[in-house]
Coordinates of C-alpha atoms and ligand atoms in Angstrom, one line a residue:
M1 CA -0.7 -15.4 15.8
S2 CA -2.6 -12.2 14.9
R3 CA -2.6 -10.3 11.7
I4 CA -1.7 -6.6 12.1
L5 CA -2.5 -4.2 9.2
T6 CA -2.2 -0.5 8.7
G7 CA -2.3 2.0 5.9
I8 CA -0.1 5.1 5.5
Q9 CA -1.4 8.2 3.8
S10 CA 0.9 9.4 1.1
T11 CA 0.3 13.1 0.9
G12 CA 4.0 14.1 0.8
T13 CA 7.5 13.3 2.2
P14 CA 7.1 12.2 5.8
H15 CA 8.3 14.9 8.3
L16 CA 10.0 14.7 11.6
G17 CA 6.6 14.6 13.4
N18 CA 5.4 11.7 11.3
L19 CA 8.8 9.9 11.9
L20 CA 9.0 10.3 15.7
G21 CA 5.3 10.1 16.4
A22 CA 4.3 7.3 14.0
I23 CA 6.8 5.7 11.7
I24 CA 9.7 4.8 13.9
P25 CA 7.5 3.2 16.6
A26 CA 5.5 1.4 13.9
I27 CA 8.7 0.0 12.3
K28 CA 9.9 -1.2 15.7
M29 CA 6.6 -3.0 16.2
A30 CA 6.5 -4.5 12.7
N31 CA 10.1 -5.7 12.9
D32 CA 9.8 -7.1 16.5
S33 CA 6.5 -8.6 16.0
K34 CA 5.8 -12.3 16.3
N35 CA 2.7 -11.5 14.4
E36 CA 2.0 -11.2 10.7
S37 CA 2.1 -7.7 9.5
Y38 CA 0.7 -5.9 6.5
L39 CA 1.6 -2.3 5.7
F40 CA 0.5 -0.4 2.6
I41 CA 0.6 3.0 1.1
A42 CA -2.9 4.3 0.7
D43 CA -2.3 5.9 -2.7
M44 CA -6.0 5.4 -3.8
H45 CA -7.1 7.4 -0.9
S46 CA -4.7 10.2 -1.9
V47 CA -6.6 10.6 -5.2
T48 CA -9.4 12.3 -3.1
Q49 CA -6.9 15.2 -2.7
I50 CA -4.2 14.9 -5.3
K51 CA -5.0 15.2 -9.0
D52 CA -1.4 15.5 -10.3
A53 CA -0.2 12.1 -11.5
E54 CA 3.5 12.8 -11.1
Q55 CA 3.0 14.2 -7.6
L56 CA 1.0 11.2 -6.6
R57 CA 3.7 8.8 -7.9
L58 CA 6.4 10.8 -6.2
N59 CA 4.6 10.9 -2.9
T60 CA 4.2 7.1 -2.9
Y61 CA 7.9 6.7 -3.7
S62 CA 9.1 9.1 -1.0
T63 CA 6.8 7.5 1.6
A64 CA 8.1 4.0 0.7
A65 CA 11.7 5.2 0.6
C66 CA 11.3 6.7 4.1
W67 CA 9.9 3.6 5.7
L68 CA 12.7 1.5 4.1
A69 CA 15.4 4.0 5.0
F70 CA 14.3 3.7 8.7
G71 CA 14.6 0.0 8.6
L72 CA 11.3 -1.6 7.7
N73 CA 12.1 -5.2 7.1
Y74 CA 10.2 -6.1 4.0
D75 CA 11.0 -9.8 4.4
K76 CA 8.9 -9.7 7.6
T77 CA 6.2 -7.3 6.6
I78 CA 4.0 -7.5 3.5
F79 CA 4.7 -4.0 2.2
Y80 CA 2.6 -2.9 -0.8
R81 CA 0.9 -0.1 -2.7
Q82 CA -2.9 -0.1 -2.3
S83 CA -3.4 0.5 -6.0
D84 CA -1.4 -2.6 -6.9
V85 CA -4.2 -4.7 -5.4
P86 CA -7.2 -3.2 -7.1
Q87 CA -9.5 -6.0 -5.7
V88 CA -10.0 -3.6 -2.9
T89 CA -12.2 -1.3 -5.0
E90 CA -14.5 -4.2 -5.8
L91 CA -14.9 -4.9 -2.1
A92 CA -15.4 -1.2 -1.4
W93 CA -18.4 -1.3 -3.8
Y94 CA -20.1 -4.1 -2.0
L95 CA -19.5 -2.4 1.4
N96 CA -21.0 0.8 0.0
C97 CA -24.1 -1.1 -0.8
Y98 CA -24.3 -2.6 2.8
F99 CA -23.8 0.7 4.7
P100 CA -26.4 3.3 5.4
Y101 CA -25.9 6.6 3.6
Q102 CA -27.1 8.5 6.7
R103 CA -24.3 7.0 8.8
L104 CA -21.6 8.2 6.4
T105 CA -22.9 11.7 6.6
L106 CA -21.9 11.7 10.3
A107 CA -18.2 10.9 9.7
H108 CA -16.1 13.6 11.4
S109 CA -13.3 13.4 8.9
F110 CA -15.6 14.2 6.0
K111 CA -17.1 17.1 7.8
D112 CA -13.6 18.5 8.7
K113 CA -12.3 18.0 5.1
S114 CA -15.4 19.4 3.5
N115 CA -15.0 22.5 5.6
S116 CA -11.4 23.1 4.6
L117 CA -11.0 21.7 1.1
E118 CA -12.2 23.3 -2.2
D119 CA -12.7 20.0 -4.0
I120 CA -15.4 18.2 -2.1
N121 CA -15.7 15.1 -4.2
A122 CA -17.7 11.9 -3.7
G123 CA -14.5 10.0 -3.1
L124 CA -14.0 12.0 0.1
F125 CA -17.5 11.0 1.2
T126 CA -17.0 7.3 0.6
Y127 CA -13.4 7.3 1.9
P128 CA -14.4 5.2 5.0
M129 CA -15.8 2.4 2.7
L130 CA -12.5 2.1 0.9
M131 CA -10.7 2.1 4.2
A132 CA -13.0 -0.6 5.5
A133 CA -12.3 -2.6 2.4
D134 CA -8.5 -2.1 3.0
I135 CA -8.9 -3.8 6.3
L136 CA -11.6 -6.5 5.7
L137 CA -10.0 -7.7 2.5
Y138 CA -7.0 -9.0 4.5
D139 CA -8.7 -10.6 7.4
A140 CA -6.9 -8.2 9.7
D141 CA -7.2 -8.7 13.5
I142 CA -5.5 -5.6 14.8
V143 CA -5.3 -2.1 13.1
P144 CA -2.9 0.4 14.7
V145 CA -4.2 3.9 14.0
G146 CA -4.0 7.5 15.3
K147 CA -6.9 8.7 17.4
D148 CA -8.4 10.6 14.5
Q149 CA -9.0 7.3 12.7
L150 CA -11.0 5.6 15.4
Q151 CA -14.3 6.5 13.9
H152 CA -13.2 5.0 10.6
L153 CA -12.5 1.8 12.5
E154 CA -15.9 1.8 14.1
I155 CA -17.4 2.2 10.6
T156 CA -15.3 -0.8 9.5
R157 CA -16.5 -3.0 12.3
S158 CA -20.0 -1.9 11.8
V159 CA -20.2 -2.6 8.0
G160 CA -18.3 -5.9 8.6
N161 CA -20.8 -7.0 11.3
K162 CA -23.7 -5.9 9.1
F163 CA -22.5 -8.1 6.2
N164 CA -21.8 -11.0 8.5
H165 CA -25.2 -10.7 10.1
Q166 CA -27.0 -10.8 6.8
N167 CA -24.8 -13.4 5.0
G168 CA -23.2 -15.5 7.8
E169 CA -19.6 -15.3 9.0
T170 CA -17.6 -13.8 6.2
F171 CA -15.3 -11.1 7.6
I172 CA -13.0 -11.0 10.6
I173 CA -14.0 -8.0 12.7
P174 CA -10.8 -6.1 13.6
E175 CA -9.8 -4.3 16.8
S176 CA -8.2 -0.9 16.6
K177 CA -5.1 -0.1 18.6
V178 CA -4.1 3.4 19.5
D179 CA -0.7 4.1 20.8
E180 CA -1.4 6.3 23.9
E181 CA 2.3 7.1 24.4
S182 CA 3.0 8.5 21.0
M183 CA 4.7 11.9 21.2
L184 CA 3.3 15.1 19.8
I185 CA 6.1 16.9 17.9
T186 CA 5.9 20.7 17.6
G187 CA 6.8 22.4 14.3
T188 CA 8.9 25.4 13.5
D189 CA 6.2 27.8 14.7
G190 CA 5.6 26.0 18.0
E191 CA 2.2 24.5 16.8
K192 CA 1.7 20.8 16.1
M193 CA 4.0 19.9 13.2
S194 CA 1.8 19.2 10.2
K195 CA 2.1 19.3 6.4
S196 CA -1.0 21.5 6.2
K197 CA 0.6 24.1 8.5
N198 CA 3.8 24.5 6.5
N199 CA 5.8 24.2 9.7
V200 CA 7.6 20.9 9.1
I201 CA 11.2 19.7 9.3
D202 CA 11.9 17.4 6.4
I203 CA 15.1 15.5 7.5
F204 CA 15.6 14.2 3.9
L205 CA 16.1 17.5 2.3
D206 CA 19.6 18.5 1.0
E207 CA 21.6 20.5 3.5
K208 CA 20.8 24.0 2.1
P209 CA 17.0 23.8 2.1
L210 CA 17.1 21.9 5.4
K211 CA 19.1 24.8 6.9
K212 CA 16.4 27.1 5.6
Q213 CA 13.7 25.2 7.4
I214 CA 15.6 25.1 10.6
S215 CA 16.4 28.8 10.4
A216 CA 12.6 29.4 10.3
I217 CA 12.2 28.0 13.9
K218 CA 10.7 30.7 16.0
T219 CA 12.5 31.9 19.1
D220 CA 12.3 35.1 21.2
S221 CA 14.6 37.9 20.3
L222 CA 17.0 38.0 23.2
P223 CA 20.5 39.1 22.1
L224 CA 23.5 36.8 21.9
E225 CA 25.0 37.8 25.3
A226 CA 21.8 37.2 27.2
S227 CA 21.0 34.2 29.4
K228 CA 18.2 32.3 27.8
D229 CA 15.2 30.2 28.9
W230 CA 15.6 26.7 27.6
K231 CA 12.5 25.5 29.4
N232 CA 10.1 27.4 27.1
C233 CA 12.2 27.3 23.9
N234 CA 10.8 25.3 21.0
L235 CA 14.2 25.2 19.4
F236 CA 15.6 23.6 22.5
K237 CA 12.8 21.1 22.6
L238 CA 13.5 20.0 19.0
Y239 CA 17.2 19.7 19.8
K240 CA 16.5 17.6 22.9
L241 CA 14.3 15.2 21.0
L242 CA 17.2 14.2 18.8
S243 CA 20.2 14.7 21.1
T244 CA 21.8 12.5 23.7
E245 CA 21.2 13.4 27.4
K246 CA 24.8 14.7 27.5
Q247 CA 24.3 16.9 24.5
A248 CA 21.1 18.3 25.9
E249 CA 22.8 19.1 29.2
T250 CA 25.6 20.9 27.4
M251 CA 23.0 22.8 25.4
K252 CA 21.2 23.8 28.7
T253 CA 24.4 25.2 30.0
N254 CA 24.9 27.2 26.8
Y255 CA 21.5 28.7 27.2
I256 CA 22.0 29.7 30.8
K257 CA 25.5 31.1 30.6
G258 CA 24.7 33.4 27.6
G259 CA 27.1 34.3 24.8
Y260 CA 25.4 31.6 22.8
G261 CA 22.9 32.8 20.2
Y262 CA 19.9 31.1 18.6
G263 CA 21.9 31.0 15.4
H264 CA 24.5 28.8 17.1
V265 CA 21.7 26.5 18.4
K266 CA 20.2 26.2 14.9
T267 CA 23.6 25.3 13.4
D268 CA 24.0 22.6 16.2
L269 CA 20.5 21.3 15.4
L270 CA 21.3 21.1 11.7
N271 CA 24.5 19.2 12.3
L272 CA 22.8 16.9 14.8
I273 CA 20.2 16.0 12.1
L274 CA 22.9 15.5 9.5
T275 CA 24.9 13.2 11.7
K276 CA 22.1 11.3 13.5
Y277 CA 20.3 10.5 10.3
K278 CA 23.3 10.2 8.0
S279 CA 22.6 6.6 7.1
E280 CA 18.8 7.1 6.7
R281 CA 19.4 10.1 4.5
E282 CA 21.8 8.0 2.3
K283 CA 19.4 5.1 2.1
Y284 CA 16.5 7.4 1.3
N285 CA 18.5 9.0 -1.5
F286 CA 19.6 5.6 -2.8
Y287 CA 15.9 4.5 -3.1
M288 CA 14.9 7.8 -4.7
C289 CA 17.6 7.3 -7.3
N290 CA 16.6 3.7 -7.8
L291 CA 12.9 3.8 -8.2
D292 CA 12.9 0.4 -10.0
K293 CA 14.2 -1.1 -6.7
L294 CA 11.3 0.5 -4.9
D295 CA 8.9 -0.8 -7.5
S296 CA 10.2 -4.3 -7.2
I297 CA 9.9 -4.3 -3.4
L298 CA 6.3 -3.0 -3.6
K299 CA 5.3 -5.3 -6.4
A300 CA 6.6 -8.4 -4.5
G301 CA 4.5 -7.2 -1.5
A302 CA 1.5 -6.8 -3.8
V303 CA 1.8 -10.4 -5.1
Q304 CA 1.6 -11.7 -1.5
A305 CA -1.2 -9.4 -0.6
S306 CA -3.2 -10.4 -3.6
K307 CA -3.2 -14.0 -2.5
T308 CA -5.1 -13.1 0.6
A309 CA -7.3 -10.5 -1.2
D310 CA -8.4 -13.1 -3.8
E311 CA -9.3 -15.6 -1.1
V312 CA -11.4 -13.2 0.9
L313 CA -13.0 -11.6 -2.2
N314 CA -14.0 -15.1 -3.4
R315 CA -15.7 -15.7 -0.1
V316 CA -17.6 -12.3 -0.4
R317 CA -18.6 -12.8 -4.1
I318 CA -20.3 -16.1 -3.2
K319 CA -22.3 -14.4 -0.5
V320 CA -23.2 -11.4 -2.6
G321 CA -24.6 -13.7 -5.3
F322 CA -21.8 -13.9 -7.8
N323 CA -19.4 -16.8 -8.6
Ligands
LIG1 P1 0.1 15.7 8.8 O1 -0.6 16.3 10.0 O2 1.4 16.3 8.5 O3 -0.8 15.7 7.5 P2 -0.7 13.0 8.9 O4 -2.1 13.4 9.5 O5 -0.6 12.4 7.6 O6 0.3 14.2 9.1 O7 -0.2 11.9 10.0 C1 0.5 10.7 9.7 C2 0.9 10.0 11.0 O8 1.9 10.8 11.7 C3 -0.3 9.9 12.0 O9 -0.1 8.6 12.7 C4 -0.1 11.0 12.9 O10 -0.6 10.7 14.2 C5 1.4 11.2 13.0 N1 1.8 12.6 13.2 C6 1.5 13.7 12.4 N2 2.0 14.8 12.8 C7 2.6 14.5 14.0 C8 3.2 15.3 15.0 N3 3.4 16.6 14.9 N4 3.7 14.7 16.1 C9 3.6 13.3 16.3 N5 3.0 12.5 15.4 C10 2.5 13.1 14.3
LIG2 N1 -7.1 6.9 6.6 C1 -5.8 6.6 7.2 C2 -5.1 7.9 7.6 O1 -5.5 9.0 7.2 C3 -5.0 5.9 6.2 C4 -5.6 4.5 5.9 C5 -6.2 4.2 4.7 C6 -5.6 3.4 6.7 N2 -6.6 2.9 4.8 C7 -6.3 2.4 6.0 C8 -5.2 3.2 8.0 C9 -6.5 1.1 6.6 C10 -5.4 1.9 8.6 C11 -6.1 0.9 7.9 O2 -4.1 7.9 8.3

């Protein structure tokens, strides 16, 4: 039996791209898995970018509510908030002291972020050490991540190996796992859907603001009567992602025959989202109105996670020269 572990950034409510590209496949894997799985919300990492305490709290809750609404089984997966197991920061410190400064200066994600963000803090720079600690603290064997995180995984393996080499076997060295089949969802402007691009569809919004997001989807300006090109239409692509085959065929016919405007398609997309995700939207709202329920689920996960964390940290402290 392998131990699978992954972390989720909590920089806002997950959007349709996050859901279809990452969250739904990850939940399926966690729920089906014969393996042991650990899943946590990386709220300590979020402090590198978010300095508003209320915002940070809310992001964690909405991320947790989304995973639970889409069916994450928290009896099978150890589901916790990173900050509820603060042992991770102690391990991050030791790892900091075992990893060459020069190698950290080569991290792509730091270079990207330091080019685009105003607040270039030291936490952004040592981010990979906290991430390595997230993984090594739990004896993880497999870490599913997006391609952009592969370098962080290499850094994790490297610092784990370095520590083992110097002090004898202490850490399990994890493998990364990239889902090559994951879909890339386009946003309302036809570019990759991303929080930072302001082109997202947030399926958990109330009907009115959701309608507003959908009405922002860019199309050409053909008039209602005209026959339209479904093949190159971003609105059609989004509709087809969520519809049944039959619904997509009917929509194709509407495009070709004309007399069906983009406004009609947008209303159909809105209704599709509202019906398809009715139960998930209700569950999400339930959790967001019952934050104590979310807290108790996450705290129970943290109690379990802490047991492993304490064991591993004890091993490390002895090797470092404490305990
Ligand atoms: P964002 O770009 O909105 O900031 P993140 O970088 O936090 O999103 O991504 C979280 C997860 O969602 C990652 O696994 C990422 O690969 C996936 N993801 C993000 N945007 C999309 C998208 N447009 N299509 C498919 N998957 C996506
Ligand atoms: N850095 C990851 C991201 O941006 C999130 C993350 C933090 C993570 N710690 C982790 C992922 C540990 C996997 C394992 O998506």
